[in-house]
Short mmCIF file of C-alpha atoms and ligand atoms in Angstrom, two decimals:
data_model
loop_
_atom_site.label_atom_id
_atom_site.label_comp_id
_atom_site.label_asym_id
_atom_site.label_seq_id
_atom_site.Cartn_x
_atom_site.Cartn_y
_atom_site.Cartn_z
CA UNK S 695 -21.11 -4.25 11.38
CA UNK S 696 -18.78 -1.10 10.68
CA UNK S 697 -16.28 -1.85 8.06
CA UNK S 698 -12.90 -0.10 7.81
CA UNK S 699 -10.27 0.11 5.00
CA UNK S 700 -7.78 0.20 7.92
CA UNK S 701 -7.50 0.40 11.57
CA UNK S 702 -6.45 -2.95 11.55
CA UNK S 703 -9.57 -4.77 9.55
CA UNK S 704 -6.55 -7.73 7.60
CA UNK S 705 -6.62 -9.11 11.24
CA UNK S 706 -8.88 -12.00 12.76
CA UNK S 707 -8.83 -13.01 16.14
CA UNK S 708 -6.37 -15.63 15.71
CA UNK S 709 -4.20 -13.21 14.30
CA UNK S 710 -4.69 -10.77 17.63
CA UNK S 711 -3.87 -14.20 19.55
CA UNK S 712 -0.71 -14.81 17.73
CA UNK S 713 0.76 -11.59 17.54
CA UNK S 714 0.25 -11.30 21.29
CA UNK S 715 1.74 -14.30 22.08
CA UNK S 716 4.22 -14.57 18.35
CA UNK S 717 7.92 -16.19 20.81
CA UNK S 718 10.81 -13.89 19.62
CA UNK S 719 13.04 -17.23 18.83
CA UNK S 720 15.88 -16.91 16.26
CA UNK S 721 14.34 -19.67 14.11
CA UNK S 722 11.21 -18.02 13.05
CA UNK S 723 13.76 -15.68 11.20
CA UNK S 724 15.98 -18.03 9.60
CA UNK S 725 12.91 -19.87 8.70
CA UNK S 726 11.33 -16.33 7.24
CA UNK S 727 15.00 -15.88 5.28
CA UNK S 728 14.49 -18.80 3.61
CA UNK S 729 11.13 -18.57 2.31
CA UNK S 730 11.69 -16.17 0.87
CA UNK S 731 15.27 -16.67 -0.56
CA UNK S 732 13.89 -19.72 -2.05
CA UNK S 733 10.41 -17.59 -3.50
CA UNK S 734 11.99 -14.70 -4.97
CA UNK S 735 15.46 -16.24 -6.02
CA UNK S 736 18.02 -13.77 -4.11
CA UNK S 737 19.54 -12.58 -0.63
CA UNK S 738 17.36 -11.86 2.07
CA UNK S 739 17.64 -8.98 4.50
CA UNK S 740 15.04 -8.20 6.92
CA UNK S 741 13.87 -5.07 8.28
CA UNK S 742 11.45 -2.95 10.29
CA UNK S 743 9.64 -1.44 7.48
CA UNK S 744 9.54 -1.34 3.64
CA UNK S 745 11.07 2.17 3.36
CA UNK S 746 14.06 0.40 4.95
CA UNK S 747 14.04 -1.89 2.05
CA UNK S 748 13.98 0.70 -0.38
CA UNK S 749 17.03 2.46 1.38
CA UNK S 750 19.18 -0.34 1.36
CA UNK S 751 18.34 -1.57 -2.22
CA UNK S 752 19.76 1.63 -3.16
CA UNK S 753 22.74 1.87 -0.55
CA UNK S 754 23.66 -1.42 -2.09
CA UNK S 755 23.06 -0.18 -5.90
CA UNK S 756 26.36 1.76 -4.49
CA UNK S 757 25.00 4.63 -7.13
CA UNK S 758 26.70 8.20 -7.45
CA UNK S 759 25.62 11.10 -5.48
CA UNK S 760 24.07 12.99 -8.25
CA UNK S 761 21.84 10.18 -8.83
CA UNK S 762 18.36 10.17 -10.30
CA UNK S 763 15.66 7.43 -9.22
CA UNK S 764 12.37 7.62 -11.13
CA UNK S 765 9.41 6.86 -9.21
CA UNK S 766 5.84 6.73 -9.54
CA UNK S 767 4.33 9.87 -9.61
CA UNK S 768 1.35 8.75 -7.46
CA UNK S 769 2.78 6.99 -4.31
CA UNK S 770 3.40 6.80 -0.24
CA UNK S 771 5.67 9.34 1.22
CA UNK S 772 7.50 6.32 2.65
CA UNK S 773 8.86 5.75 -0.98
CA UNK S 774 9.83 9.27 -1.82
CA UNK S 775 11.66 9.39 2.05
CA UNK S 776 13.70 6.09 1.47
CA UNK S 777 15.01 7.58 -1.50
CA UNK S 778 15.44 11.17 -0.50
CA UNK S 779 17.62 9.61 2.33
CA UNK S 780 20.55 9.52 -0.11
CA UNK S 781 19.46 10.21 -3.71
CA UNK S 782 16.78 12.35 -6.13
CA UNK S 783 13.83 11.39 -7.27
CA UNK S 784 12.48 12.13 -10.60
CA UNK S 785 8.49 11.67 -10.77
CA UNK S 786 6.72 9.63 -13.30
CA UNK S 787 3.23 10.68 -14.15
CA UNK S 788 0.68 7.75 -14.25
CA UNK S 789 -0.99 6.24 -17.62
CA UNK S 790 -4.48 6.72 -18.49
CA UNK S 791 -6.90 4.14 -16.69
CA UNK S 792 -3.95 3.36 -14.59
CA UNK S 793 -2.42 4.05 -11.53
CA UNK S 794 1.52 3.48 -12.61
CA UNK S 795 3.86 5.19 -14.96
CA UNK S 796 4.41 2.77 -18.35
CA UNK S 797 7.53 2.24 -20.23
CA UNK S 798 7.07 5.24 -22.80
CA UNK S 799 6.39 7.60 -19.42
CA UNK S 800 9.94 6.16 -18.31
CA UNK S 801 11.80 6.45 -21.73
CA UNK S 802 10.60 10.29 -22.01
CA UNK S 803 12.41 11.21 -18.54
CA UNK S 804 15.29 9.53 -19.24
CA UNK S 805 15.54 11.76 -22.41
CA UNK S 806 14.88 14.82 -20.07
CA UNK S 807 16.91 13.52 -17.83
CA UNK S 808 20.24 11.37 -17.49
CA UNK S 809 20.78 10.87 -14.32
CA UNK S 810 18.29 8.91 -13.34
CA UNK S 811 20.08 5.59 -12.59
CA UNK S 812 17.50 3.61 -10.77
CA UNK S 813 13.74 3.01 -11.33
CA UNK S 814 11.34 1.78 -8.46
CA UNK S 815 8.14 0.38 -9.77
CA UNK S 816 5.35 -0.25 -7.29
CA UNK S 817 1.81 -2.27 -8.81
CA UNK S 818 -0.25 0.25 -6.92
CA UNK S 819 -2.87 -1.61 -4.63
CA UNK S 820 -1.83 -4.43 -6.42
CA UNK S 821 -2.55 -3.78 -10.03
CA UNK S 822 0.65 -4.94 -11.84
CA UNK S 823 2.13 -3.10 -14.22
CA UNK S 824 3.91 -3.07 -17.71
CA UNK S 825 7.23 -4.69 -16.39
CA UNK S 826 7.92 -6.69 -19.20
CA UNK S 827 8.22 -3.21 -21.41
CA UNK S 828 9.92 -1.27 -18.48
CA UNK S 829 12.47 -4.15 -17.52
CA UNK S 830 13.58 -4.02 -20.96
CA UNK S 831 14.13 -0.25 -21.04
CA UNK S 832 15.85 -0.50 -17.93
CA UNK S 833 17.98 -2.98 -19.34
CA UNK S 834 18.96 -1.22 -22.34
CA UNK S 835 19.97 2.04 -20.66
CA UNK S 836 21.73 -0.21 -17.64
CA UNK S 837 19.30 0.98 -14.79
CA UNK S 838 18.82 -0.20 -11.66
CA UNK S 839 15.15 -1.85 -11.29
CA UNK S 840 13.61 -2.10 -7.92
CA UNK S 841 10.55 -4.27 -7.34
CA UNK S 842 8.34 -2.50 -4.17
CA UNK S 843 5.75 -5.20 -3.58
CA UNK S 844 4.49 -3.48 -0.86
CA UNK S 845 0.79 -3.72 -2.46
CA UNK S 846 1.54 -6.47 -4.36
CA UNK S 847 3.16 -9.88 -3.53
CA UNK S 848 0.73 -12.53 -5.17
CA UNK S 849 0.00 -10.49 -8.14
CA UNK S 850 0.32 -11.99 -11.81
CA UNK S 851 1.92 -9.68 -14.98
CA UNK S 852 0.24 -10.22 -17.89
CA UNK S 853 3.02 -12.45 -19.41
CA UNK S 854 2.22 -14.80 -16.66
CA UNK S 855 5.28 -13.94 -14.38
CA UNK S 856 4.56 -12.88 -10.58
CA UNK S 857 5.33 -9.80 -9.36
CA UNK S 858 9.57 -9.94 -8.10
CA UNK S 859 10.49 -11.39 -11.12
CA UNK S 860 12.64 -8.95 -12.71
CA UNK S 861 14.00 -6.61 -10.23
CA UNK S 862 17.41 -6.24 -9.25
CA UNK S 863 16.36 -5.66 -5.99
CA UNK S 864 12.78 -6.27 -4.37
CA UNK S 865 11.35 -4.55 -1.19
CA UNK S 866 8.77 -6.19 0.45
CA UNK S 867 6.73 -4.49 3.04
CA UNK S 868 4.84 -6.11 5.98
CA UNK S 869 3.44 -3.41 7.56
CA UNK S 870 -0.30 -2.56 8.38
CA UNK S 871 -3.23 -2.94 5.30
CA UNK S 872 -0.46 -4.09 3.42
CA UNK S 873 -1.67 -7.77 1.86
CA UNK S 874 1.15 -9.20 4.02
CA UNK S 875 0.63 -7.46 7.19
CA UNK S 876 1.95 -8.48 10.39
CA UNK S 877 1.80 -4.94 11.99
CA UNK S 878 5.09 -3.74 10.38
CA UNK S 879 7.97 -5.41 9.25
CA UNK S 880 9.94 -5.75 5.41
CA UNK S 881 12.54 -7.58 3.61
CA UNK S 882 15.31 -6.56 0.85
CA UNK S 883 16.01 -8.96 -1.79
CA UNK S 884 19.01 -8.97 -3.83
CA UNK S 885 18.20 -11.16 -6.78
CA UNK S 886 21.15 -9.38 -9.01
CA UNK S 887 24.31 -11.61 -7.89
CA UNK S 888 26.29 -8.37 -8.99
CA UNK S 889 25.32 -6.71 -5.67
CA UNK S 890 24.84 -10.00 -3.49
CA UNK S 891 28.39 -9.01 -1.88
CA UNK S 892 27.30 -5.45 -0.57
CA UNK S 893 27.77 -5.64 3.15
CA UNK S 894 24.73 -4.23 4.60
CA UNK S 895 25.27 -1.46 7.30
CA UNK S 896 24.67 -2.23 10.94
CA UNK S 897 20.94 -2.57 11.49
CA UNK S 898 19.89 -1.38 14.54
CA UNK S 899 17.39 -2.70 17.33
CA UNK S 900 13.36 -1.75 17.32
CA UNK S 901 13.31 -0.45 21.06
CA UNK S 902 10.51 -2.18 23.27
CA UNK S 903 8.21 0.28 23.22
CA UNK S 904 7.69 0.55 19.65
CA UNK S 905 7.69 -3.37 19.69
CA UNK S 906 4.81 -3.61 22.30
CA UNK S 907 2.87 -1.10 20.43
CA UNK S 908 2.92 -3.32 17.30
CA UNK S 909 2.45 -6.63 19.29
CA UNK S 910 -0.82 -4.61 20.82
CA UNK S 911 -1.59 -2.59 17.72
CA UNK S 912 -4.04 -6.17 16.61
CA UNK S 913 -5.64 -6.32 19.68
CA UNK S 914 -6.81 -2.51 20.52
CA UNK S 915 -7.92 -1.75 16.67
CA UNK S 916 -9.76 -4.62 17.16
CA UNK S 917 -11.48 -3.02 19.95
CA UNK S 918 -11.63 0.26 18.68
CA UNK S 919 -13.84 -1.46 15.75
CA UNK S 920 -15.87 -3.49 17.90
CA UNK S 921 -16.52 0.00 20.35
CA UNK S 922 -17.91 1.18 17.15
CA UNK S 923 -20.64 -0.84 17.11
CA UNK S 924 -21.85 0.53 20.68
CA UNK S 925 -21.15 4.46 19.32
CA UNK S 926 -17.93 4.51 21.21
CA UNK S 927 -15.43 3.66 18.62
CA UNK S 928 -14.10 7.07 17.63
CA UNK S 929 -12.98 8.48 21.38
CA UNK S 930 -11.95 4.95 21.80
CA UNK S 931 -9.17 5.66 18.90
CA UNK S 932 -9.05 9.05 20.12
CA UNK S 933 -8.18 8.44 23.82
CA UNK S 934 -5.98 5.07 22.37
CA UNK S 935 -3.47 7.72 20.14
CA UNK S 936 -3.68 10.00 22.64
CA UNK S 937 -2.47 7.61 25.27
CA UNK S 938 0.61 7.25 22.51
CA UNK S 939 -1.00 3.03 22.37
CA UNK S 940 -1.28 3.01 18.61
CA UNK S 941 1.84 2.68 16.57
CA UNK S 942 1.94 5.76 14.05
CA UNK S 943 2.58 5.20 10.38
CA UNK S 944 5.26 7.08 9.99
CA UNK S 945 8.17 5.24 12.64
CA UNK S 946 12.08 5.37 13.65
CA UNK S 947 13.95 7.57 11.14
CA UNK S 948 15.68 5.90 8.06
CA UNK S 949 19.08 7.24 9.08
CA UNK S 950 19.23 4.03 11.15
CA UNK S 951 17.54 1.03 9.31
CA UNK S 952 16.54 -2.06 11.97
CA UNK S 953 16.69 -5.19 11.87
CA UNK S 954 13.42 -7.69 12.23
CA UNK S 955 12.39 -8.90 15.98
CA UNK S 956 12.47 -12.92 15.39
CA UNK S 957 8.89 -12.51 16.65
CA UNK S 958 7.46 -10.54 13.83
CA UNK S 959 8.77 -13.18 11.78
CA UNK S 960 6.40 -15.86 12.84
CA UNK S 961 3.53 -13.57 11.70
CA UNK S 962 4.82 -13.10 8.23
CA UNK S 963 5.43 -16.30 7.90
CA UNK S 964 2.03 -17.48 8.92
CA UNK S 965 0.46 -14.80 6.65
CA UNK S 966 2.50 -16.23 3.33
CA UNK S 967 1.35 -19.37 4.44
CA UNK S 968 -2.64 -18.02 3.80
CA UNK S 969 -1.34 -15.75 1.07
CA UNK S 970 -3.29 -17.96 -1.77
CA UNK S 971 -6.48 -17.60 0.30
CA UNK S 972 -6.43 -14.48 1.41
CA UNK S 973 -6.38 -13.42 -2.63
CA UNK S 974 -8.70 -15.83 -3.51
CA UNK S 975 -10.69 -14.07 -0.66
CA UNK S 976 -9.49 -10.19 -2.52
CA UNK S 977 -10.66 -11.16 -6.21
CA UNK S 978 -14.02 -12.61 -5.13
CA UNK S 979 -14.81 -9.00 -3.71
CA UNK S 980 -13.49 -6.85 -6.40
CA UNK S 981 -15.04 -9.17 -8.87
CA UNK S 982 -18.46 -8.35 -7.19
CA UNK S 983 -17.37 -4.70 -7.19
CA UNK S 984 -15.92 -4.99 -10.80
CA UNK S 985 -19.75 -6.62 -11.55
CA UNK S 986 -21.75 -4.15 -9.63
CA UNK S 987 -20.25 -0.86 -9.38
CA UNK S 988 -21.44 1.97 -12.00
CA UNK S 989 -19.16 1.43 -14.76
CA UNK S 990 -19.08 5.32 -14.91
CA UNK S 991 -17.38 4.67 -11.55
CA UNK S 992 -14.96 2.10 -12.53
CA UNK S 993 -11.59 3.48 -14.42
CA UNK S 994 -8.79 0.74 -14.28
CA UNK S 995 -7.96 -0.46 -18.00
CA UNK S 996 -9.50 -4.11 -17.09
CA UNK S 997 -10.37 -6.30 -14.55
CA UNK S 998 -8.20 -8.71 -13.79
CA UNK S 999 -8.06 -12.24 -12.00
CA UNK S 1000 -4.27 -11.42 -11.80
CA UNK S 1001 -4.54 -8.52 -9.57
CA UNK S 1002 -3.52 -8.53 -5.77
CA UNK S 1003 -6.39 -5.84 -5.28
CA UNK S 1004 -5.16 -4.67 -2.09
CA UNK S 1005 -8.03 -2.31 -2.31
CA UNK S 1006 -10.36 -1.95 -5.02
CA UNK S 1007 -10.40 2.09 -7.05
CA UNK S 1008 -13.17 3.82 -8.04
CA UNK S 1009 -13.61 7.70 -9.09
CA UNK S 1010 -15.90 9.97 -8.27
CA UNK S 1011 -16.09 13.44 -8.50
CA UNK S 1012 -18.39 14.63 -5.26
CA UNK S 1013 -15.79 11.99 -3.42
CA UNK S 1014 -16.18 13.93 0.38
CA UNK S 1015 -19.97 13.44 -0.48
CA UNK S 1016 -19.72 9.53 -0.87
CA UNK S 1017 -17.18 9.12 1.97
CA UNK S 1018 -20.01 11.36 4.17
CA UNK S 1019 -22.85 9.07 2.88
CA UNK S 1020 -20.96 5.74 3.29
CA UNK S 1021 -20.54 6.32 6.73
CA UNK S 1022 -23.77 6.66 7.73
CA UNK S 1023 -24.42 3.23 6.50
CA UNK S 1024 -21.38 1.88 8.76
CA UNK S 1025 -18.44 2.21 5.73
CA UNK S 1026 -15.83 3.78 6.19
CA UNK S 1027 -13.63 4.76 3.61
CA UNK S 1028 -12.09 8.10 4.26
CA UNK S 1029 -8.46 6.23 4.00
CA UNK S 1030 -7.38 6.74 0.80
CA UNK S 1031 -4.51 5.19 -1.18
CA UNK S 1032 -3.68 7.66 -2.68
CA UNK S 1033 -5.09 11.59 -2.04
CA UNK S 1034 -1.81 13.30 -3.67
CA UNK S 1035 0.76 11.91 -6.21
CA UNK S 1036 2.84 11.83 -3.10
CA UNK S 1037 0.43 10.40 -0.07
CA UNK S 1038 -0.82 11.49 1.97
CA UNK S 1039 -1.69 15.10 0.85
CA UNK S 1040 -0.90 16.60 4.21
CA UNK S 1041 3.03 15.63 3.37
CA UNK S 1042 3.15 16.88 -0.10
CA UNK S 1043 4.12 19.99 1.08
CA UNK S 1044 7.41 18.23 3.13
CA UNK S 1045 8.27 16.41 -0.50
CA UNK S 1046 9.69 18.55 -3.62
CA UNK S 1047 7.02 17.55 -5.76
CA UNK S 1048 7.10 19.31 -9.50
CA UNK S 1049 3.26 19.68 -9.98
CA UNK S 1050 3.96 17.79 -13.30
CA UNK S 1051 2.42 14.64 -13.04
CA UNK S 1052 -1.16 16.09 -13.85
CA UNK S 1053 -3.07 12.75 -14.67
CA UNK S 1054 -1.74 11.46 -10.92
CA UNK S 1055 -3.14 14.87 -9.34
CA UNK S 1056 -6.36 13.67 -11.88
CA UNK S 1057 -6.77 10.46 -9.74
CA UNK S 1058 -5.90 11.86 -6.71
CA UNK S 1059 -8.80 14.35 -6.49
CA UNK S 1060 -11.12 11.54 -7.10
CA UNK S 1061 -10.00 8.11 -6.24
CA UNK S 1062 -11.91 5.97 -3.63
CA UNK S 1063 -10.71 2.62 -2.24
CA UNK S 1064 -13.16 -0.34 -1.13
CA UNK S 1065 -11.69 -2.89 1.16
CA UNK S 1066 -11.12 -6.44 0.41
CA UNK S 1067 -10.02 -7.71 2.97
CA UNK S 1068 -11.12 -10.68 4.71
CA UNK S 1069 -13.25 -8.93 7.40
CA UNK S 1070 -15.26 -7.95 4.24
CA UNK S 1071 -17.49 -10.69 3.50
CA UNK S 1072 -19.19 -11.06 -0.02
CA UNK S 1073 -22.91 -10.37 1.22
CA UNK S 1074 -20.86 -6.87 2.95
CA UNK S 1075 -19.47 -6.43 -0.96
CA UNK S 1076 -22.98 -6.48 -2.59
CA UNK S 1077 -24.31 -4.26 0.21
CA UNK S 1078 -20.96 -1.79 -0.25
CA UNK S 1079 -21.22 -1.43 -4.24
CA UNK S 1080 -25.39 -1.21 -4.14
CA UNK S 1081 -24.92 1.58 -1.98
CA UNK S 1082 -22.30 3.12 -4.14
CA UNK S 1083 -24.97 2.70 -6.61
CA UNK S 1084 -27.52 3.97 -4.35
CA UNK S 1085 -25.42 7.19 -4.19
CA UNK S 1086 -24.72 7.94 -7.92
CA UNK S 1087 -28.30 7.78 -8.83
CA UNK S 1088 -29.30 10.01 -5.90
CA UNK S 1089 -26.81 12.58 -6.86
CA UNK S 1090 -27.47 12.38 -10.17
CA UNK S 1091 -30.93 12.77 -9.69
CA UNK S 1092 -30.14 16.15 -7.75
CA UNK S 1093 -27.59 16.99 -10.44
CA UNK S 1094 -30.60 17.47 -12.70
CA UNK S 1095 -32.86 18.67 -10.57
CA UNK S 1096 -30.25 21.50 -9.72
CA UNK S 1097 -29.44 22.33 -13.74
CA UNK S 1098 -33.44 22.17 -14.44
CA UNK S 1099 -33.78 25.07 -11.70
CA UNK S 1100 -31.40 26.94 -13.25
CA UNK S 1101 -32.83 25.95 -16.67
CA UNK S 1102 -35.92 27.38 -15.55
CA UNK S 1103 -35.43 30.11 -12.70
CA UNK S 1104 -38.48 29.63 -11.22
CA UNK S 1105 -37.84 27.81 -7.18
CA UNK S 1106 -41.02 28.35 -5.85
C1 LIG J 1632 4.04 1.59 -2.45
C2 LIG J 1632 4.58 1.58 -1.06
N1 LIG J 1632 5.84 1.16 -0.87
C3 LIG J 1632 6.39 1.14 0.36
C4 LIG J 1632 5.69 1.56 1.46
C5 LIG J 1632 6.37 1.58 2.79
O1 LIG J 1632 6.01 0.56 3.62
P1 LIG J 1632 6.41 0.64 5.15
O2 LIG J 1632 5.32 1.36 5.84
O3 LIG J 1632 6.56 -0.78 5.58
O4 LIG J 1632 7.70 1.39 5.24
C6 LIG J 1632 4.37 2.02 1.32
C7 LIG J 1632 3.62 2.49 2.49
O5 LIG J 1632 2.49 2.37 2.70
C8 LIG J 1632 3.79 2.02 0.02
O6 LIG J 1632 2.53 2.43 -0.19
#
C-alpha cells in the first residue's frame, strides 16, 4: 500500500460516498451553527475556508489601519494572506524544540513594536502552545487574541483547557489534511460578546464549479492513490490537475469571503461526530513514532497524549535523501508542513518576510511530517519509523565511511 501525507489519505470510502451524495439542505447548517456555538461558547459564522475566518475575525476586531498582527513566524501563506488583506503582520520566531512563538517571543515585539494590536496563535500540527502565558500578555496590553485551530481542534493545553478556550475570536478550518476535513470549508467564532454585534459583510456564493470539484476532490484522490498501486498513480494526478478536476489549495480571493454550501455542512458535522476517534486513532501512531523513531530524530519539547498530532515532526538534516528513500518503500512524504517560516517556500518570495525568525528557517530546512491519519494503520507506523531507522543508520554508516576516506586518502 502507498501511503500519502495528503492527496486526500483523512478520507475512507464512506466519506467519498457521503461527500458525493452530502443533500445541500438548510438544516445541516443550522445544525453545524449550533454545534459549534454550543462547543466553543460564541457566534458562529461559516465560511469557505479558514483564511476567511481569519479575515473576518479581524474585520470584526474593527482595528486601525496602521495595525500590527503578530503571527507565527513558521506558518501557511493562507494566514499571512488573510491578514495582509487589511492589516500588517509582524513575525514571531518559534521557541526551541517547538514549532510556535511563546509568550516572552510575543512580549519582546511588542516592545519593538506598538502597533501590533492583534495576535493569532496557531498549535502547529496540533501541538498546543503556551496560551495560558500568552492570553495573559495579551490581556494586559489589551490585544486582540485569535485562536486558528486549523491543526488543532481536539487538542489539550497543559492546564487542561482545549484548544478555543481563550480567544476572542477562533477560526476553524475544514479544509483538506486538516483533522476536520471535509474538502474545504471554516467557521469564525466570536466568543468576545464585545464584538458579537459586528455585522458581517455580505458573504458571497462558492460557484458550482468549484463546489463539484470539492464534492469530487474524495473520490478521484482516492483513485489517484489506488492507480498508484498499479504504477499509474502519478500521470493519473497529472492528467486529473491538468484536466483543472482537482481543487487547488490556494481558492477564490479573500476580497470576497463565502458563505458555507449547506452540503459541506453535513460532512463537518459527521467528522466532529468521529473527532474523539479519529485522535484516539492520531496519538496511537505518534506514540509508536514517539517510541520508535531515533531520538536524534525527534525534537518537540515532549510527547504528549494532549496533542492533536495532525502530523507527526521529525528533523533531519539529508531531508531530500529520506523523502527519496521513503518513496521507494511506498511513503510518501514530500508534503511538508512547513518548508519556509511562511509555507510553502515557493510563496515566500510573494510574502514580506524579514529573514528574522532564524530558529523557524532552522526547522524549516529540516522538518519532516509522518501521517497519522486513519489510512495509516499501526502495523504501517512500525514499518514507517523502522525504516526511518533503517535510513539513519545507513547514512550514518556512509557518513563515516566518507570522513574515514578522507581521514585516510587512500580510495583504492
Ligand atoms: C495554520 C493554518 N491556518 C489556516 C489555514 C487556512 O486554511 P484554509 O485552507 O481552510 O483557508 C492553514 C492552511 O493550511 C493553516 O496551516
Amino acid at each position: 500500500m502507498h501511503i500519502f501525507n495528503s492527496l486526500g489519505s483523512n478520507y475512507n470510502f464512506r466519506f467519498v460516498w457521503q461527500a458525493l451524495f452530502s443533500n445541500d439542505f438548510k438544516p445541516h447548517t443550522d445544525d453545524l451553527k449550533l454545534l459549534l456555538e454550543k462547543k466553543y461558547f460564541g457566534k458562529a459564522t461559516l465560511v469557505y475556508k479558514g483564511r476567511e475566518a481569519i479575515f473576518l475575525a479581524l474585520k470584526a476586531a474593527q482595528l486601525p489601519a496602521d495595525s500590527y498582527v503578530a503571527i507565527n513566524g513558521f506558518t501557511c501563506y493562507a494566514v499571512y494572506e488573510a491578514v495582509r488583506a487589511g492589516l500588517n503582520v509582524h513575525y514571531l520566531d518559534i521557541a526551541p524544540k517547538s514549532l510556535h512563538f511563546s509568550a516572552i517571543e510575543l512580549e519582546k515585539a511588542l516592545q519593538e513594536n506598538p502597533k501590533i494590536r492583534a495576535v493569532i496563535i496557531q498549535n502547529t500540527l496540533g501541538a498546543p502552545c503556551d496560551i495560558e502565558v500568552i492570553a495573559t500578555v495579551c490581556k494586559k496590553n489589551n490585544l486582540v487574541l485569535i485562536e486558528d485551530l486549523a491543526h488543532s481542534v481536539g487538542a489539550v493545553h497543559s492546564g487542561g483547557q482545549e484548544a478555543g478556550s481563550f480567544g476572542d475570536f477562533l477560526a476553524l478550518s475544514f479544509g483538506r489534511d486538516k483533522i476536520i476535513d471535509a474538502a474545504s470549508g471554516g467557521a469564525l467564532i466570536i466568543r468576545s460578546r464585545k464584538y458579537q454585534d459586528y455585522k458581517m459583510p455580505k458573504l458571497h456564493r462558492v460557484d458550482q464549479a468549484q463546489q463539484l470539484r470539492d464534492m469530487f476532490y474524495p473520490l478521484l484522490t482516492w483513485k489517484v492513490r489506488a492507480a498508484y498501486e498499479i504504477g499509474l498513480g502519478k500521470p493519473l494526478h497529472f492528467l486529473f490537475n491538468k484536466l483543472g478536476l482537482l481543487t487547488r489549495g490556494l481558492g477564490p480571493s479573500l476580497k470576497d469571503p463565502h458563505y458555507l454550501p449547506n452540503w459541506y455542512s453535513a460532512l463537518v458535522s459527521r467528522q466532529f461526530a468521529s473527532l474523539n476517534k479519529n485522535l484516539d486513532h492520531r496519538r496511537k501512531i505518534s506514540a509508536i513514532y514517539s517510541q520508535t523513531i531515533d531520538q536524534k530524530l525527534q525534537f518537540l519539547n515532549t510527547y504528549s497524549n494532549n496533542t492533536a498530532f495532525l502530523r507527526f515532526p521529525i528533523v533531519v538534516d539529508k531531508r531530500a535523501k529520506l523523502i527519496e528513500y521513503m518513496k521507494g518503500k511506498n511513503i510518501h512524504i514530500s508534503d511538508i508542513w512547513y518548508d519556509a517560516p511562511v509555507a510553502p517556500a515557493k510563496y515566500l518570495k510573494l510574502t514580506n518576510y524579514d529573514g528574522k525568525c532564524l530558529q523557524a528557517e532552522k526547522i524549516a530546512a529540516t522538518i519532516l511530517n509522518l501521517p497519522t491519519h486513519i489510512n495509516v494503520p499501526e502495523e504501517t507506523a512500525k514499518k514507517i519509523a523502522s525504516e526511518v531507522n533503517n535510513w539513519l543508520a545507513i547514512n550514518t554508516k556512509n557518513q563515516i565511511t566518507n570522513s574515514k576516506l578522507k581521514i585516510g586518502e587512500v580510495d583504492d
